[in-house]
Amino acid sequence: SMREGRPVTVETSHCIPVREPVVSLSVVTECSPPTADANVSQYACLRRTTTENHNKIFTDVLEELAENSEFNESKGPCLAFRRAASVLKSLPSAVHCLGAIQGLPCLGEHTKAVMEEILIFGRSFKVEEVQSDERYQALKLFTSVFGVGPKTAEKWYRRGLRSLKEILAEPNIQLNRMQRAGFLYYRDISKAVSKTEAKALRSIIEETAHWIAPDSILALTGGFRRGKEYGHDVDFLLTMPEMGKEEGLLLRVIDRLRDQGILLYCEHQGSTVDMSKLPSRRFEAMDHFEKCFLILRLEEGQMERDEGLQKDPGESRGWRAVRVDLVAPPVDRYAFALLGWTGSRQFERDLRRFARKERGMCLDNHALYDKTKKLFLPATSEEDIFAHLGLEYVEPWQRNA
Ligand code: DCT
Ligand code: MG
């Protein structure tokens, strides 16, 4: 992603960049009225964060630094950068000077140093250093392939591989089925999915589900439910109004998508829900609902007119591949699954942390458990869950933490 830092240095191929300030140093000291109220919470679930980010010049850099820390397995710094970015995303206006962030939670020394660089020079030398690092570049490239996680990426890097071409040309590398699909559809699935495309997919999957079970319920979740214009995939929940009736539905939907010729790839995982072991304490742990990770073929003709027509007909082949996640919880778990799959990841992390630290409760995608009372708290809606946690309800479009 491109940042819009003002070019402030005169650079030629043989000369060291001159770090010349673009703005007076007063950005560091003097200040317009503080953006920061003492009221900003350290918990994302006590903040409201829309898709409108006034501090993208900082948050893009901080998120890239977080990713780099993740590759280096530095969990603490990674979390710190992500939390800092999340706090800045919730602010109602752009930060123009360091004074404006005084009193804000989660902004550590490293974050402040990065922000100072950006305020003074219009760019971050720290992130530029990371971006030019060979290992970072390789890991970022490899993990951009569907089915390739940091461990596999690291393995390939250590074998001296640097490009996707080299990986495909290396005879000793055994790609699994998911990774083969990831390479096969690489260009399409690394292209952002638009809201229009997400809506078109929603109609297709809903029609398919209703053809099998007319009372089935399909809900759009993930970033699109939070009002985002673009996403890397499209996430759905599928359930039935009567307990147990959801069994077998997902497999029939998959079969039907295959019959329609639009199923390019499918990895199905059966349910492994075991209520005796719930709730799990680890957020990153996958939930146990039946689900499938799909790549679907979306025809241009299935989209609203405006988007289909914008494209150069010479360039277009008339369809694209899209990543879709379909999750099928039983209806009594639906509210928890919806809350969990709506995200954002940072919002979910903080909901769980808030539940644990402030309420002595354990929350995950399946359930909410009160450790003091030693009982599970039932919920039929997201509002119920917020109420159990003693939190004001936060609308999906306010969860872009
Ligand atoms: N999630 C989860 N368990 C997983 C994977 C995801 O609970 N194993 C949650 C976290 C966010 C949400 O589901 C959707 O995940 P993503 O699609 O990765 O995030 P997104 O916010 O939809 O982002 P994008 O717009 O890039 O798809
Ligand atoms: Mg998504």
Tab-separated table of N, CA and C in Angstrom, residues 233-298:
chain	number	residue	atom	x	y	z
A	233	ASP	N	-11.457	-10.977	1.389
A	233	ASP	CA	-12.337	-12.121	1.133
A	233	ASP	C	-13.763	-11.703	1.494
A	234	VAL	N	-14.713	-12.633	1.392
A	234	VAL	CA	-16.078	-12.362	1.838
A	234	VAL	C	-16.452	-13.452	2.843
A	235	ASP	N	-16.912	-13.033	4.015
A	235	ASP	CA	-17.221	-13.962	5.105
A	235	ASP	C	-18.730	-14.056	5.332
A	236	PHE	N	-19.232	-15.294	5.475
A	236	PHE	CA	-20.666	-15.502	5.716
A	236	PHE	C	-20.896	-16.480	6.859
A	237	LEU	N	-22.037	-16.298	7.542
A	237	LEU	CA	-22.534	-17.302	8.484
A	237	LEU	C	-23.786	-17.902	7.879
A	238	LEU	N	-23.912	-19.204	8.031
A	238	LEU	CA	-25.089	-19.914	7.514
A	238	LEU	C	-25.670	-20.757	8.637
A	239	THR	N	-26.974	-20.592	8.895
A	239	THR	CA	-27.580	-21.433	9.931
A	239	THR	C	-29.045	-21.706	9.617
A	240	MET	N	-29.678	-22.514	10.484
A	240	MET	CA	-31.104	-22.841	10.357
A	240	MET	C	-31.811	-22.411	11.625
A	241	PRO	N	-33.087	-21.970	11.518
A	241	PRO	CA	-33.782	-21.481	12.722
A	241	PRO	C	-34.020	-22.565	13.777
A	242	GLU	N	-33.957	-23.834	13.373
A	242	GLU	CA	-34.195	-24.903	14.342
A	242	GLU	C	-32.895	-25.656	14.625
A	243	MET	N	-32.581	-25.839	15.918
A	243	MET	CA	-31.345	-26.516	16.322
A	243	MET	C	-31.165	-27.872	15.635
A	244	GLY	N	-29.983	-28.107	15.159
A	244	GLY	CA	-29.665	-29.404	14.567
A	244	GLY	C	-29.955	-29.484	13.079
A	245	LYS	N	-30.884	-28.639	12.624
A	245	LYS	CA	-31.273	-28.676	11.206
A	245	LYS	C	-30.149	-28.177	10.287
A	246	GLU	N	-29.143	-27.525	10.882
A	246	GLU	CA	-28.032	-27.015	10.055
A	246	GLU	C	-27.097	-28.158	9.612
A	247	GLU	N	-27.226	-29.321	10.294
A	247	GLU	CA	-26.348	-30.438	9.949
A	247	GLU	C	-26.546	-30.887	8.508
A	248	GLY	N	-25.460	-30.972	7.793
A	248	GLY	CA	-25.508	-31.422	6.398
A	248	GLY	C	-25.796	-30.310	5.403
A	249	LEU	N	-26.277	-29.160	5.894
A	249	LEU	CA	-26.654	-28.062	4.983
A	249	LEU	C	-25.447	-27.522	4.210
A	250	LEU	N	-24.362	-27.286	4.930
A	250	LEU	CA	-23.185	-26.689	4.289
A	250	LEU	C	-22.664	-27.584	3.154
A	251	LEU	N	-22.617	-28.884	3.417
A	251	LEU	CA	-22.130	-29.800	2.376
A	251	LEU	C	-23.035	-29.796	1.149
A	252	ARG	N	-24.334	-29.646	1.395
A	252	ARG	CA	-25.261	-29.597	0.256
A	252	ARG	C	-25.114	-28.296	-0.525
A	253	VAL	N	-24.844	-27.202	0.203
A	253	VAL	CA	-24.600	-25.918	-0.471
A	253	VAL	C	-23.346	-26.029	-1.353
A	254	ILE	N	-22.306	-26.646	-0.802
A	254	ILE	CA	-21.052	-26.822	-1.556
A	254	ILE	C	-21.306	-27.634	-2.827
A	255	ASP	N	-22.053	-28.745	-2.670
A	255	ASP	CA	-22.377	-29.591	-3.838
A	255	ASP	C	-23.093	-28.793	-4.911
A	256	ARG	N	-24.028	-27.979	-4.442
A	256	ARG	CA	-24.834	-27.205	-5.388
A	256	ARG	C	-23.989	-26.139	-6.101
A	257	LEU	N	-23.054	-25.523	-5.363
A	257	LEU	CA	-22.146	-24.543	-5.989
A	257	LEU	C	-21.281	-25.241	-7.037
A	258	ARG	N	-20.882	-26.477	-6.722
A	258	ARG	CA	-20.078	-27.258	-7.666
A	258	ARG	C	-20.896	-27.560	-8.922
A	259	ASP	N	-22.159	-27.958	-8.715
A	259	ASP	CA	-23.051	-28.242	-9.854
A	259	ASP	C	-23.220	-27.022	-10.758
A	260	GLN	N	-23.217	-25.832	-10.137
A	260	GLN	CA	-23.378	-24.610	-10.928
A	260	GLN	C	-22.093	-24.220	-11.659
A	261	GLY	N	-21.009	-24.945	-11.387
A	261	GLY	CA	-19.744	-24.682	-12.059
A	261	GLY	C	-18.995	-23.482	-11.517
A	262	ILE	N	-19.332	-23.039	-10.294
A	262	ILE	CA	-18.642	-21.850	-9.771
A	262	ILE	C	-17.704	-22.167	-8.598
A	263	LEU	N	-17.591	-23.453	-8.257
A	263	LEU	CA	-16.697	-23.834	-7.154
A	263	LEU	C	-15.302	-24.135	-7.702
A	264	LEU	N	-14.370	-23.218	-7.463
A	264	LEU	CA	-13.008	-23.405	-7.991
A	264	LEU	C	-12.135	-24.163	-6.994
A	265	TYR	N	-12.429	-23.972	-5.703
A	265	TYR	CA	-11.661	-24.640	-4.654
A	265	TYR	C	-12.517	-24.725	-3.400
A	266	CYS	N	-12.399	-25.858	-2.685
A	266	CYS	CA	-13.137	-25.993	-1.421
A	266	CYS	C	-12.350	-26.804	-0.417
A	267	GLU	N	-12.151	-26.225	0.754
A	267	GLU	CA	-11.617	-26.996	1.875
A	267	GLU	C	-12.677	-26.988	2.960
A	268	HIS	N	-13.253	-28.168	3.223
A	268	HIS	CA	-14.336	-28.273	4.200
A	268	HIS	C	-13.800	-28.819	5.518
A	269	GLN	N	-14.225	-28.216	6.619
A	269	GLN	CA	-13.868	-28.712	7.948
A	269	GLN	C	-15.138	-29.023	8.710
A	270	GLY	N	-15.251	-30.269	9.157
A	270	GLY	CA	-16.428	-30.650	9.931
A	270	GLY	C	-16.415	-29.977	11.289
A	271	SER	N	-17.554	-29.989	11.979
A	271	SER	CA	-17.650	-29.383	13.299
A	271	SER	C	-16.848	-30.189	14.315
A	272	THR	N	-16.111	-29.474	15.176
A	272	THR	CA	-15.409	-30.145	16.264
A	272	THR	C	-15.799	-29.489	17.585
A	273	VAL	N	-17.035	-28.974	17.630
A	273	VAL	CA	-17.498	-28.297	18.833
A	273	VAL	C	-17.681	-29.310	19.955
A	274	ASP	N	-17.038	-29.030	21.079
A	274	ASP	CA	-17.166	-29.887	22.251
A	274	ASP	C	-17.425	-28.965	23.440
A	275	MET	N	-18.693	-28.859	23.831
A	275	MET	CA	-19.075	-27.872	24.849
A	275	MET	C	-18.368	-28.106	26.182
A	276	SER	N	-17.892	-29.320	26.425
A	276	SER	CA	-17.240	-29.585	27.712
A	276	SER	C	-15.883	-28.891	27.785
A	277	LYS	N	-15.320	-28.566	26.596
A	277	LYS	CA	-13.982	-27.942	26.592
A	277	LYS	C	-14.061	-26.436	26.339
A	278	LEU	N	-15.253	-25.906	26.405
A	278	LEU	CA	-15.419	-24.499	26.068
A	278	LEU	C	-15.569	-23.626	27.318
A	279	PRO	N	-15.326	-22.343	27.237
A	279	PRO	CA	-14.742	-21.681	26.066
A	279	PRO	C	-13.232	-21.780	26.085
A	280	SER	N	-12.618	-21.729	24.932
A	280	SER	CA	-11.160	-21.817	24.875
A	280	SER	C	-10.586	-20.465	25.283
A	281	ARG	N	-9.421	-20.469	25.835
A	281	ARG	CA	-8.833	-19.237	26.328
A	281	ARG	C	-8.009	-18.492	25.280
A	282	ARG	N	-7.696	-19.183	24.205
A	282	ARG	CA	-6.825	-18.568	23.197
A	282	ARG	C	-7.648	-17.946	22.085
A	283	PHE	N	-7.420	-16.642	21.853
A	283	PHE	CA	-8.184	-16.004	20.784
A	283	PHE	C	-7.790	-16.539	19.420
A	284	GLU	N	-6.505	-16.661	19.183
A	284	GLU	CA	-6.041	-17.001	17.844
A	284	GLU	C	-6.494	-18.398	17.427
A	285	ALA	N	-6.817	-19.223	18.413
A	285	ALA	CA	-7.289	-20.567	18.097
A	285	ALA	C	-8.535	-20.448	17.208
A	286	MET	N	-8.533	-21.209	16.157
A	286	MET	CA	-9.681	-21.310	15.249
A	286	MET	C	-10.916	-21.744	16.036
A	287	ASP	N	-12.069	-21.296	15.605
A	287	ASP	CA	-13.246	-21.844	16.281
A	287	ASP	C	-13.557	-23.232	15.730
A	288	HIS	N	-14.519	-23.891	16.398
A	288	HIS	CA	-14.762	-25.306	16.091
A	288	HIS	C	-15.987	-25.540	15.218
A	289	PHE	N	-16.576	-24.481	14.673
A	289	PHE	CA	-17.773	-24.670	13.854
A	289	PHE	C	-17.440	-25.331	12.524
A	290	GLU	N	-18.447	-26.016	11.971
A	290	GLU	CA	-18.300	-26.532	10.618
A	290	GLU	C	-18.112	-25.316	9.701
A	291	LYS	N	-17.158	-25.418	8.778
A	291	LYS	CA	-16.908	-24.277	7.878
A	291	LYS	C	-16.242	-24.732	6.600
A	292	CYS	N	-16.190	-23.845	5.647
A	292	CYS	CA	-15.409	-24.133	4.448
A	292	CYS	C	-14.727	-22.881	3.946
A	293	PHE	N	-13.531	-23.092	3.414
A	293	PHE	CA	-12.752	-22.021	2.788
A	293	PHE	C	-12.846	-22.254	1.290
A	294	LEU	N	-13.440	-21.299	0.604
A	294	LEU	CA	-13.736	-21.500	-0.808
A	294	LEU	C	-13.015	-20.510	-1.700
A	295	ILE	N	-12.869	-20.898	-2.957
A	295	ILE	CA	-12.590	-19.926	-4.015
A	295	ILE	C	-13.718	-20.089	-5.017
A	296	LEU	N	-14.465	-19.015	-5.234
A	296	LEU	CA	-15.611	-19.070	-6.139
A	296	LEU	C	-15.347	-18.260	-7.394
A	297	ARG	N	-16.018	-18.674	-8.437
A	297	ARG	CA	-15.926	-17.981	-9.712
A	297	ARG	C	-17.099	-17.007	-9.793
A	298	LEU	N	-16.781	-15.720	-9.915
A	298	LEU	CA	-17.829	-14.700	-9.989
A	298	LEU	C	-17.856	-14.105	-11.390
